[in-house]
Tab-separated table of C-alpha atoms in Angstrom:
chain	number	residue	atom	x	y	z
D	1	UNK	CA	221.424	44.545	121.265
D	2	UNK	CA	223.031	45.735	124.574
D	3	UNK	CA	220.671	47.736	126.727
D	4	UNK	CA	221.694	48.757	130.360
D	5	UNK	CA	224.501	46.236	130.270
D	6	UNK	CA	222.132	43.461	129.401
D	7	UNK	CA	221.725	41.650	126.145
D	8	UNK	CA	218.086	42.106	124.678
D	9	UNK	CA	216.655	40.106	121.809
D	10	UNK	CA	213.908	41.876	119.449
D	11	UNK	CA	210.813	39.813	118.290
D	12	UNK	CA	209.334	41.352	115.071
D	13	UNK	CA	206.927	38.512	114.269
D	14	UNK	CA	203.799	40.371	115.669
D	15	UNK	CA	204.470	43.412	113.580
D	16	UNK	CA	204.355	41.488	110.378
D	17	UNK	CA	200.922	40.096	111.267
D	18	UNK	CA	199.544	43.574	111.932
D	19	UNK	CA	200.875	44.797	108.620
D	20	UNK	CA	199.281	41.856	106.824
D	21	UNK	CA	195.956	42.436	108.483
D	22	UNK	CA	196.063	46.116	107.539
D	23	UNK	CA	196.832	45.185	103.935
D	24	UNK	CA	193.954	42.743	103.805
D	25	UNK	CA	191.621	45.511	105.141
D	26	UNK	CA	192.952	47.791	102.441
D	27	UNK	CA	192.274	45.237	99.747
D	28	UNK	CA	188.729	44.624	101.052
D	29	UNK	CA	188.097	48.359	101.276
D	30	UNK	CA	189.415	48.854	97.759
D	31	UNK	CA	187.222	46.050	96.504
D	32	UNK	CA	184.165	47.516	98.212
D	33	UNK	CA	185.023	50.960	96.856
D	34	UNK	CA	185.351	49.648	93.354
D	35	UNK	CA	182.009	47.796	93.607
D	36	UNK	CA	180.308	50.884	95.067
D	37	UNK	CA	181.841	53.138	92.420
D	38	UNK	CA	181.318	50.880	89.411
D	39	UNK	CA	179.207	47.780	90.322
D	40	UNK	CA	176.314	49.395	92.075
D	41	UNK	CA	175.772	52.082	89.465
D	42	UNK	CA	176.045	49.466	86.668
D	43	UNK	CA	173.447	47.330	88.464
D	44	UNK	CA	171.295	50.377	89.115
D	45	UNK	CA	171.599	51.437	85.510
D	46	UNK	CA	170.550	47.954	84.324
D	47	UNK	CA	167.579	47.889	86.683
D	48	UNK	CA	166.369	51.280	85.492
D	49	UNK	CA	166.775	50.385	81.803
D	50	UNK	CA	164.753	47.212	82.388
D	51	UNK	CA	162.149	49.234	84.313
D	52	UNK	CA	161.873	51.810	81.509
D	53	UNK	CA	161.303	48.933	79.076
D	54	UNK	CA	158.502	47.734	81.231
D	55	UNK	CA	157.008	51.183	81.327
D	56	UNK	CA	157.055	51.302	77.543
D	57	UNK	CA	155.325	47.958	77.396
D	58	UNK	CA	152.745	49.145	79.912
D	59	UNK	CA	151.978	52.219	77.754
D	60	UNK	CA	151.716	49.966	74.685
D	61	UNK	CA	149.187	47.826	76.580
D	62	UNK	CA	147.317	51.010	77.709
D	63	UNK	CA	147.070	52.094	74.035
D	64	UNK	CA	145.797	48.722	72.889
D	65	UNK	CA	143.223	48.693	75.636
D	66	UNK	CA	141.850	52.093	74.606
D	67	UNK	CA	141.876	51.134	70.954
D	68	UNK	CA	139.895	48.031	71.719
D	69	UNK	CA	137.203	50.092	73.386
D	70	UNK	CA	137.059	52.448	70.395
D	71	UNK	CA	137.097	49.828	67.683
D	72	UNK	CA	134.327	47.847	69.331
D	73	UNK	CA	132.236	50.928	70.182
D	74	UNK	CA	132.164	50.047	73.875
D	75	UNK	CA	130.822	53.435	75.083
D	76	UNK	CA	130.497	53.355	78.913
D	77	UNK	CA	132.958	50.517	79.323
D	78	UNK	CA	136.079	50.839	81.532
D	79	UNK	CA	139.457	49.203	81.462
D	80	UNK	CA	142.173	49.159	84.224
D	81	UNK	CA	145.881	49.199	83.587
D	82	UNK	CA	148.856	48.832	86.017
D	83	UNK	CA	151.966	51.013	85.936
D	84	UNK	CA	155.060	50.445	88.053
D	85	UNK	CA	156.385	53.792	89.327
D	86	UNK	CA	159.930	52.717	90.404
D	87	UNK	CA	162.435	49.903	90.701
D	88	UNK	CA	161.850	49.227	94.369
D	89	UNK	CA	161.704	45.484	94.920
D	90	UNK	CA	161.485	44.747	91.247
D	91	UNK	CA	165.205	44.616	90.433
D	92	UNK	CA	167.127	44.559	93.790
D	93	UNK	CA	167.944	40.906	93.637
D	94	UNK	CA	171.127	38.948	94.328
D	95	UNK	CA	173.214	37.789	97.317
D	96	UNK	CA	174.429	41.335	98.072
D	97	UNK	CA	170.954	42.814	98.445
D	98	UNK	CA	171.014	41.902	102.155
D	99	UNK	CA	173.579	44.743	102.606
D	100	UNK	CA	171.799	47.932	101.712
D	101	UNK	CA	174.907	49.826	100.846
D	102	UNK	CA	175.727	47.235	98.165
D	103	UNK	CA	172.303	47.654	96.436
D	104	UNK	CA	171.395	50.423	94.000
D	105	UNK	CA	169.124	53.209	95.299
D	106	UNK	CA	165.586	52.499	94.063
D	107	UNK	CA	164.294	54.898	91.444
D	108	UNK	CA	160.840	56.457	91.561
D	109	UNK	CA	158.392	58.106	89.225
D	110	UNK	CA	155.238	60.136	88.791
D	111	UNK	CA	152.131	59.189	86.776
D	112	UNK	CA	150.087	62.271	85.793
D	113	UNK	CA	146.886	62.962	83.904
D	114	UNK	CA	146.710	66.215	81.890
D	115	UNK	CA	149.787	67.759	83.426
D	116	UNK	CA	152.040	68.036	80.406
D	117	UNK	CA	151.679	71.745	79.564
D	118	UNK	CA	150.288	74.766	81.410
D	119	UNK	CA	147.631	75.170	78.731
D	120	UNK	CA	145.823	72.256	77.034
D	121	UNK	CA	147.369	70.895	73.807
D	122	UNK	CA	144.682	70.933	71.098
D	123	UNK	CA	143.921	69.465	67.684
D	124	UNK	CA	142.456	71.774	65.016
D	125	UNK	CA	140.985	70.851	61.587
D	126	UNK	CA	139.814	73.262	58.847
D	127	UNK	CA	138.840	72.332	55.350
D	128	UNK	CA	136.523	72.893	52.374
D	129	UNK	CA	134.330	69.807	52.432
D	130	UNK	CA	130.980	68.147	52.042
D	131	UNK	CA	129.714	68.590	55.592
D	132	UNK	CA	126.626	66.857	57.035
D	133	UNK	CA	124.199	69.586	57.959
D	134	UNK	CA	120.692	69.272	59.442
D	135	UNK	CA	119.398	72.523	57.953
D	136	UNK	CA	121.396	73.239	54.761
D	137	UNK	CA	121.567	70.592	52.011
D	138	UNK	CA	122.920	70.289	48.532
D	139	UNK	CA	120.335	69.502	45.803
D	140	UNK	CA	120.586	68.273	42.261
D	141	UNK	CA	117.503	68.540	39.938
D	142	UNK	CA	117.138	66.205	36.996
D	143	UNK	CA	114.669	66.006	34.176
D	144	UNK	CA	113.326	63.543	31.691
D	145	UNK	CA	116.013	62.145	29.415
D	146	UNK	CA	118.900	63.782	31.259
D	147	UNK	CA	120.734	61.186	33.432
D	148	UNK	CA	122.161	62.255	36.775
D	149	UNK	CA	125.339	60.740	38.253
D	150	UNK	CA	125.347	60.715	42.063
D	151	UNK	CA	128.618	60.544	43.993
D	152	UNK	CA	127.112	59.921	47.407
D	153	UNK	CA	123.992	58.198	48.842
D	154	UNK	CA	121.245	60.840	48.817
D	155	UNK	CA	119.060	61.559	51.835
D	156	UNK	CA	115.989	62.038	49.556
D	157	UNK	CA	115.079	61.420	45.884
D	158	UNK	CA	111.805	63.164	45.100
D	159	UNK	CA	109.824	62.257	41.998
D	160	UNK	CA	107.712	65.276	41.191
D	161	UNK	CA	104.384	65.232	39.258
D	162	UNK	CA	103.226	68.818	38.752
D	163	UNK	CA	100.600	70.963	37.099
D	164	UNK	CA	97.658	68.533	37.547
D	165	UNK	CA	94.445	70.292	36.454
D	166	UNK	CA	90.868	69.470	37.512
D	167	UNK	CA	90.068	68.375	33.969
D	168	UNK	CA	92.855	65.740	34.299
D	169	UNK	CA	90.765	64.054	37.081
D	170	UNK	CA	87.383	63.876	35.318
D	171	UNK	CA	85.647	60.563	35.709
D	172	UNK	CA	84.850	60.318	31.987
D	173	UNK	CA	88.409	60.480	30.616
D	174	UNK	CA	90.914	60.204	33.566
D	175	UNK	CA	94.515	60.897	32.665
D	176	UNK	CA	97.152	58.236	33.339
D	177	UNK	CA	100.648	59.622	33.833
D	178	UNK	CA	103.710	57.720	34.941
D	179	UNK	CA	107.422	58.403	35.693
D	180	UNK	CA	110.047	55.694	36.008
D	181	UNK	CA	113.423	56.192	37.703
D	182	UNK	CA	116.109	53.553	37.195
D	183	UNK	CA	119.382	52.964	39.091
D	184	UNK	CA	121.676	49.970	39.391
D	185	UNK	CA	119.679	46.957	40.224
D	186	UNK	CA	116.309	48.687	40.896
D	187	UNK	CA	113.493	50.529	39.217
D	188	UNK	CA	110.741	52.661	40.786
D	189	UNK	CA	107.591	53.712	38.914
D	190	UNK	CA	105.406	56.505	40.208
D	191	UNK	CA	101.973	56.682	38.548
D	192	UNK	CA	99.154	59.100	38.640
D	193	UNK	CA	96.355	56.715	37.759
D	194	UNK	CA	92.552	56.451	38.201
D	195	UNK	CA	91.090	54.149	40.853
D	196	UNK	CA	88.530	52.047	38.972
D	197	UNK	CA	86.432	49.318	40.615
D	198	UNK	CA	84.526	46.595	38.691
D	199	UNK	CA	80.767	47.118	38.590
D	200	UNK	CA	77.633	45.586	37.030
D	201	UNK	CA	74.882	47.516	35.202
D	202	UNK	CA	71.358	45.914	35.064
D	203	UNK	CA	68.680	46.775	32.369
D	204	UNK	CA	65.276	45.283	31.620
D	205	UNK	CA	64.229	44.385	28.073
D	206	UNK	CA	60.546	43.687	27.289
D	207	UNK	CA	59.424	41.464	24.487
D	208	UNK	CA	56.039	40.244	23.224
D	209	UNK	CA	55.374	36.751	24.550
D	210	UNK	CA	53.309	35.900	21.486
D	211	UNK	CA	54.634	33.062	19.324
D	212	UNK	CA	56.713	31.541	22.065
D	213	UNK	CA	59.385	34.326	22.132
D	214	UNK	CA	62.405	33.747	24.295
D	215	UNK	CA	64.860	36.157	26.049
D	216	UNK	CA	68.041	36.747	23.978
D	217	UNK	CA	71.212	34.820	24.875
D	218	UNK	CA	73.059	36.433	27.781
D	219	UNK	CA	69.758	37.691	29.382
D	220	UNK	CA	67.621	36.164	32.000
D	221	UNK	CA	63.810	35.992	31.895
D	222	UNK	CA	62.356	37.562	35.013
D	223	UNK	CA	58.673	37.104	34.286
D	224	UNK	CA	55.731	37.775	31.982
D	225	UNK	CA	52.754	40.137	32.347
D	226	UNK	CA	50.079	41.339	29.968
D	227	UNK	CA	51.467	39.449	27.046
D	228	UNK	CA	54.924	40.877	27.653
D	229	UNK	CA	58.141	39.080	28.382
D	230	UNK	CA	60.681	40.744	30.701
D	231	UNK	CA	64.413	39.940	30.251
D	232	UNK	CA	67.152	41.075	32.691
D	233	UNK	CA	70.305	42.224	30.943
D	234	UNK	CA	73.560	42.371	33.008
D	235	UNK	CA	76.450	44.444	31.644
D	236	UNK	CA	79.961	44.329	33.191
D	237	UNK	CA	81.312	47.864	33.706
D	238	UNK	CA	83.782	49.929	35.719
D	239	UNK	CA	83.261	52.506	38.365
D	240	UNK	CA	85.681	55.493	38.659
D	241	UNK	CA	85.915	56.700	42.192
D	242	UNK	CA	89.069	58.888	42.294
D	243	UNK	CA	92.682	59.128	41.270
D	244	UNK	CA	95.725	58.016	43.318
D	245	UNK	CA	99.470	58.467	43.044
D	246	UNK	CA	101.011	55.041	43.636
D	247	UNK	CA	104.452	53.551	43.502
D	248	UNK	CA	105.739	50.190	42.249
D	249	UNK	CA	109.238	48.906	42.921
D	250	UNK	CA	111.255	46.262	41.011
D	251	UNK	CA	114.448	45.094	42.646
D	252	UNK	CA	116.409	41.918	43.233
D	253	UNK	CA	115.099	40.617	39.924
D	254	UNK	CA	111.447	40.756	41.084
D	255	UNK	CA	108.590	43.015	41.886
D	256	UNK	CA	108.521	43.922	45.596
D	257	UNK	CA	105.837	46.589	45.596
D	258	UNK	CA	102.910	46.800	43.260
D	259	UNK	CA	100.728	49.969	43.051
D	260	UNK	CA	101.148	51.013	46.664
D	261	UNK	CA	99.283	54.269	47.142
D	262	UNK	CA	101.476	57.210	48.221
D	263	UNK	CA	98.616	59.706	47.912
D	264	UNK	CA	94.893	58.752	47.673
D	265	UNK	CA	92.127	60.717	45.982
D	266	UNK	CA	94.349	63.546	44.779
D	267	UNK	CA	93.169	66.930	43.612
D	268	UNK	CA	94.753	69.409	41.237
D	269	UNK	CA	98.182	70.672	42.046
D	270	UNK	CA	101.664	69.102	42.397
D	271	UNK	CA	102.879	66.097	44.376
D	272	UNK	CA	106.269	64.624	45.275
D	273	UNK	CA	107.054	61.018	46.216
D	274	UNK	CA	110.317	60.358	48.157
D	275	UNK	CA	111.515	56.999	46.851
D	276	UNK	CA	114.186	56.948	49.579
D	277	UNK	CA	111.518	56.365	52.236
D	278	UNK	CA	112.684	53.131	53.977
D	279	UNK	CA	109.193	51.646	53.374
D	280	UNK	CA	109.999	51.261	49.687
D	281	UNK	CA	113.289	49.323	50.265
D	282	UNK	CA	115.411	51.355	47.800
D	283	UNK	CA	117.605	53.172	50.262
D	284	UNK	CA	118.967	49.879	51.577
D	285	UNK	CA	120.324	48.817	48.184
D	286	UNK	CA	121.336	52.235	46.749
D	287	UNK	CA	124.800	52.374	45.374
D	288	UNK	CA	127.178	55.249	44.700
D	289	UNK	CA	128.418	56.394	42.325
D	290	UNK	CA	125.301	55.593	40.346
D	291	UNK	CA	123.638	56.751	37.147
D	292	UNK	CA	119.949	57.771	37.710
D	293	UNK	CA	117.669	57.924	34.650
D	294	UNK	CA	114.198	59.452	34.685
D	295	UNK	CA	111.739	58.531	31.887
D	296	UNK	CA	108.031	58.719	31.119
D	297	UNK	CA	106.233	55.385	31.031
D	298	UNK	CA	102.486	55.869	30.679
D	299	UNK	CA	100.625	58.859	29.236
D	300	UNK	CA	97.048	59.032	28.127
D	301	UNK	CA	96.634	62.583	26.919
D	302	UNK	CA	93.395	64.400	27.775
D	303	UNK	CA	92.429	65.557	24.358
D	304	UNK	CA	89.512	67.606	25.763
D	305	UNK	CA	91.571	69.939	27.863
D	306	UNK	CA	95.096	69.598	26.452
D	307	UNK	CA	96.692	68.428	29.748
D	308	UNK	CA	99.938	70.127	30.853
D	309	UNK	CA	101.035	67.550	33.459
D	310	UNK	CA	104.871	67.488	33.835
D	311	UNK	CA	107.380	65.392	35.714
D	312	UNK	CA	110.909	65.931	37.135
D	313	UNK	CA	113.168	64.674	39.884
D	314	UNK	CA	115.158	66.201	42.776
D	315	UNK	CA	118.108	64.630	44.596
D	316	UNK	CA	118.702	66.017	48.117
D	317	UNK	CA	121.962	65.197	49.955
D	318	UNK	CA	122.367	65.272	53.726
D	319	UNK	CA	125.364	67.598	53.379
D	320	UNK	CA	126.349	71.044	52.226
D	321	UNK	CA	129.509	72.038	50.410
D	322	UNK	CA	131.208	74.739	52.494
D	323	UNK	CA	134.265	75.773	54.422
D	324	UNK	CA	134.500	73.977	57.743
D	325	UNK	CA	136.430	74.756	60.934
D	326	UNK	CA	136.321	72.384	63.910
D	327	UNK	CA	136.395	73.792	67.440
D	328	UNK	CA	139.824	72.942	68.893
D	329	UNK	CA	139.826	69.496	70.631
D	330	UNK	CA	141.856	69.341	73.905
D	331	UNK	CA	144.053	66.228	73.452
D	332	UNK	CA	144.861	65.469	77.050
D	333	UNK	CA	147.675	63.101	78.113
D	334	UNK	CA	148.674	60.358	80.474
D	335	UNK	CA	152.396	60.534	81.260
D	336	UNK	CA	154.993	58.800	83.349
D	337	UNK	CA	157.996	60.885	84.498
D	338	UNK	CA	160.895	58.712	85.663
D	339	UNK	CA	163.124	59.852	88.522
D	340	UNK	CA	166.118	57.697	87.538
D	341	UNK	CA	169.286	57.708	89.644
D	342	UNK	CA	171.644	55.960	87.264
D	343	UNK	CA	169.951	56.122	83.840
D	344	UNK	CA	168.937	59.185	81.861
D	345	UNK	CA	165.599	60.698	82.921
D	346	UNK	CA	162.794	59.689	80.546
D	347	UNK	CA	159.121	60.505	80.142
D	348	UNK	CA	156.621	58.332	78.365
D	349	UNK	CA	153.184	59.658	77.571
D	350	UNK	CA	150.027	58.696	75.760
D	351	UNK	CA	148.225	61.177	73.540
D	352	UNK	CA	145.939	60.975	70.488
D	353	UNK	CA	146.227	57.216	70.365
D	354	UNK	CA	150.073	57.421	70.184
D	355	UNK	CA	152.867	56.547	72.672
D	356	UNK	CA	155.699	59.173	72.881
D	357	UNK	CA	159.096	59.289	74.592
D	358	UNK	CA	160.712	62.451	75.861
D	359	UNK	CA	164.418	62.291	76.820
D	360	UNK	CA	166.355	64.366	79.319
D	361	UNK	CA	167.578	66.544	76.499
D	362	UNK	CA	163.972	67.485	75.765
D	363	UNK	CA	163.770	65.684	72.403
D	364	UNK	CA	160.485	63.835	71.771
D	365	UNK	CA	159.886	60.945	69.431
D	366	UNK	CA	156.953	58.600	68.845
D	367	UNK	CA	157.227	54.925	69.840
D	368	UNK	CA	153.737	54.218	68.442
D	369	UNK	CA	152.203	56.743	65.934
D	370	UNK	CA	149.142	58.800	66.771
D	371	UNK	CA	145.804	57.947	65.046
D	372	UNK	CA	146.269	60.426	62.169
D	373	UNK	CA	147.263	58.706	58.934
D	374	UNK	CA	147.249	59.330	55.133
D	375	UNK	CA	147.033	57.140	52.045
D	376	UNK	CA	147.182	57.754	48.360
D	377	UNK	CA	145.204	56.046	45.536
D	378	UNK	CA	146.679	57.209	42.235
D	379	UNK	CA	144.235	55.059	40.238
D	380	UNK	CA	141.334	57.217	41.481
D	381	UNK	CA	143.381	60.451	41.998
D	382	UNK	CA	142.310	60.335	45.624
D	383	UNK	CA	143.985	60.996	48.995
D	384	UNK	CA	142.395	59.475	52.068
D	385	UNK	CA	142.862	61.128	55.488
D	386	UNK	CA	141.966	59.115	58.557
D	387	UNK	CA	141.701	60.982	61.852
D	388	UNK	CA	140.746	59.156	65.071
D	389	UNK	CA	140.977	61.947	67.584
D	390	UNK	CA	141.251	59.801	70.767
D	391	UNK	CA	141.284	62.457	73.488
D	392	UNK	CA	141.387	62.281	77.275
D	393	UNK	CA	138.778	64.319	79.053
D	394	UNK	CA	140.126	67.767	79.708
D	395	UNK	CA	138.380	68.036	83.138
D	396	UNK	CA	140.167	64.901	84.431
D	397	UNK	CA	143.367	65.376	86.378
D	398	UNK	CA	145.502	63.489	88.864
D	399	UNK	CA	149.083	62.721	89.918
D	400	UNK	CA	150.635	59.922	91.883
D	401	UNK	CA	154.357	59.751	92.710
D	402	UNK	CA	156.555	57.194	94.437
D	403	UNK	CA	157.876	53.768	93.542
D	404	UNK	CA	154.772	51.620	94.067
D	405	UNK	CA	152.482	50.206	91.392
D	406	UNK	CA	149.396	52.247	90.530
D	407	UNK	CA	146.201	51.579	88.616
D	408	UNK	CA	144.759	53.757	85.912
D	409	UNK	CA	141.063	53.271	85.187
D	410	UNK	CA	139.836	54.672	81.856
D	411	UNK	CA	136.198	54.799	80.684
D	412	UNK	CA	135.155	55.414	77.007
D	413	UNK	CA	132.738	58.297	77.424
D	414	UNK	CA	131.621	58.969	73.867
D	415	UNK	CA	132.315	58.475	70.125
D	416	UNK	CA	131.281	61.307	67.837
D	417	UNK	CA	131.823	61.169	64.074
D	418	UNK	CA	133.123	64.447	62.672
D	419	UNK	CA	130.622	65.787	60.130
D	420	UNK	CA	132.422	64.789	56.932
D	421	UNK	CA	129.908	63.273	54.488
D	422	UNK	CA	130.189	59.589	53.716
D	423	UNK	CA	130.759	59.257	49.992
D	424	UNK	CA	131.188	56.391	47.508
D	425	UNK	CA	134.331	54.349	47.419
D	426	UNK	CA	136.857	55.947	45.138
D	427	UNK	CA	135.385	59.460	45.578
D	428	UNK	CA	136.124	62.350	47.840
D	429	UNK	CA	134.386	64.699	50.237
D	430	UNK	CA	137.038	67.427	50.548
D	431	UNK	CA	138.965	69.824	48.325
D	432	UNK	CA	141.640	70.773	50.889
D	433	UNK	CA	142.327	70.128	54.578
D	434	UNK	CA	144.576	71.669	57.218
D	435	UNK	CA	145.430	69.714	60.347
D	436	UNK	CA	147.199	71.438	63.265
D	437	UNK	CA	148.371	70.504	66.720
D	438	UNK	CA	148.701	73.501	69.080
D	439	UNK	CA	151.143	73.133	71.965
D	440	UNK	CA	153.389	75.374	74.019
D	441	UNK	CA	156.102	72.636	74.106
D	442	UNK	CA	158.766	73.518	71.490
D	443	UNK	CA	160.071	69.959	71.241
D	444	UNK	CA	156.506	68.603	70.846
D	445	UNK	CA	155.923	71.068	67.955
D	446	UNK	CA	159.016	69.823	66.268
D	447	UNK	CA	158.012	66.206	66.816
D	448	UNK	CA	154.580	66.858	65.286
D	449	UNK	CA	156.092	68.634	62.344
D	450	UNK	CA	158.433	65.651	61.705
D	451	UNK	CA	155.550	63.208	62.076
D	452	UNK	CA	153.314	65.045	59.573
D	453	UNK	CA	156.216	65.384	57.127
D	454	UNK	CA	157.359	61.741	57.449
D	455	UNK	CA	153.857	60.261	57.293
D	456	UNK	CA	152.855	62.244	54.204
D	457	UNK	CA	156.212	61.444	52.420
D	458	UNK	CA	155.972	57.701	53.292
D	459	UNK	CA	152.443	57.553	51.864
D	460	UNK	CA	153.351	59.524	48.704
D	461	UNK	CA	150.833	62.286	49.402
D	462	UNK	CA	151.176	64.986	46.672
D	463	UNK	CA	150.914	68.698	47.106
D	464	UNK	CA	151.368	69.027	50.841
D	465	UNK	CA	152.738	71.845	52.963
D	466	UNK	CA	154.204	71.119	56.466
D	467	UNK	CA	155.303	73.824	58.872
D	468	UNK	CA	155.338	75.215	62.400
D	469	UNK	CA	153.983	78.450	63.827
D	470	UNK	CA	154.442	80.224	67.112
D	471	UNK	CA	152.402	77.638	68.975
D	472	UNK	CA	151.465	74.948	66.377
D	473	UNK	CA	152.616	72.439	63.895
D	474	UNK	CA	150.467	71.869	60.793
D	475	UNK	CA	150.035	70.045	57.474
D	476	UNK	CA	148.013	71.283	54.516
D	477	UNK	CA	146.912	68.827	51.845
D	478	UNK	CA	145.547	70.134	48.572
D	479	UNK	CA	144.937	66.780	46.891
D	480	UNK	CA	146.200	65.340	43.660
D	481	UNK	CA	145.019	68.204	41.451
D	482	UNK	CA	146.860	70.737	43.618
D	483	UNK	CA	143.995	73.185	43.298
D	484	UNK	CA	142.311	74.071	46.576
D	485	UNK	CA	139.291	75.197	44.532
D	486	UNK	CA	139.323	72.192	42.272
D	487	UNK	CA	137.885	68.687	42.590
D	488	UNK	CA	136.780	66.853	45.696
D	489	UNK	CA	139.842	64.655	45.630
D	490	UNK	CA	140.394	64.096	49.313
D	491	UNK	CA	138.275	61.668	51.422
D	492	UNK	CA	138.351	62.573	55.073
D	493	UNK	CA	137.163	59.914	57.558
D	494	UNK	CA	137.218	61.394	61.049
D	495	UNK	CA	135.762	60.848	64.522
D	496	UNK	CA	136.436	61.990	68.080
D	497	UNK	CA	136.382	59.553	71.033
D	498	UNK	CA	136.574	60.921	74.551
D	499	UNK	CA	138.003	58.919	77.471
D	500	UNK	CA	137.717	59.681	81.173
D	501	UNK	CA	140.863	58.492	83.037
D	502	UNK	CA	141.488	58.286	86.814
D	503	UNK	CA	144.549	57.188	88.741
D	504	UNK	CA	144.574	55.095	91.910
D	505	UNK	CA	147.655	54.200	93.937
D	506	UNK	CA	149.616	54.354	97.184
D	507	UNK	CA	152.484	56.582	95.966
D	508	UNK	CA	154.020	59.490	97.811
D	509	UNK	CA	152.283	62.238	95.877
D	510	UNK	CA	148.548	62.324	95.280
D	511	UNK	CA	146.700	65.237	93.649
């Protein structure tokens, strides 16, 4: 090139090096951009998925801990469980973690007690059942020669001896009257019988001592006087000193009680002996169902007065048969709400012994079922309903947020059986039952409806009705005979355990 009359030579080597360096920077920038756009979110998504799996396992462990307290009746005992709120430090591993921009943003979460709904979610039960009652009881009388079939262990079995008259208690001709009741493997006899003690009667016989006379055999010479011989005669007799009502028990192939007085020195009137008194040892071996038979064993009729003594029996159960409605039980909940940055928001919560998962779309499903289950026994035409209402104390509350681990301490406060009568195996205590969960959460109502429907269908429970109302989901079971006024063909086994939880942590939110 000619410039100003001079020849100039161009050197373009430096320009190519600059262009190359810029291209390298562009490649590096593109690689970083691709990693930031695709790699970091993928790593963050994987971390959050792993974390949510850990949260699920932690809720499973929490459920098993509470079940252990309940199953072992450890009232007053506490357990502590750890929950990880976020992914901070747990999943930010790898060589690139030293450069913050190349690491996923840590997620966080909130652990909350009784914060699910504005108003408490509750469990309601109504039924027609045999309900244990301290004041009202079902009774079944039975008479001589008319067997009585019992379907449950009675609280009392009274053997009644009635219409005893003064003439029946005369010392000359005391009346003996006995009743015997027989069950499987045992017999009890209740006797009205005289109390007679052995006695000796002494008389003196005088004989002439002339001719060497001797006292007769069986008598004893006591002396002679004035030509007379005195002989002492002893006669064995019996002394009547009153009438008792006593009980004798035969069980375990042997006599365990023999003529134990229940009433001493009775007078005219009526008396009842409760053979279910623990002192007699029958209540401990009583079976149900059983066939009780009452019969007369001993009877010496007072021919002078024409005695009118009678006997009967009365079985008293600890329950009454009536409609029953339980006061709604607040269920409570322990929940974890994830604040995920790369994975869909999820919420795990514990309630009624179950573990549930709520997704970002609002749908709820159960990971572990609640403690409400059904079974069907066609051989006995019997449906069994098991309800373990494991509730968290409604007065407890708390919330911790952040990404640090927290501790939840839970104490088993009480276990209370619901008042459904305990009946014999293969028999029922209920004609119909309605179980309902009341919640303002629409998705939770749908989940409970699905749970009731699926569980009843899987167990083959006949004659059920499942539905939802404005604030509740429910199931109605009428039993195998389909008649709500028919047989007691449902056996309900139910109890309520109350836990008191508290949360301890160093998260960002604490209430």
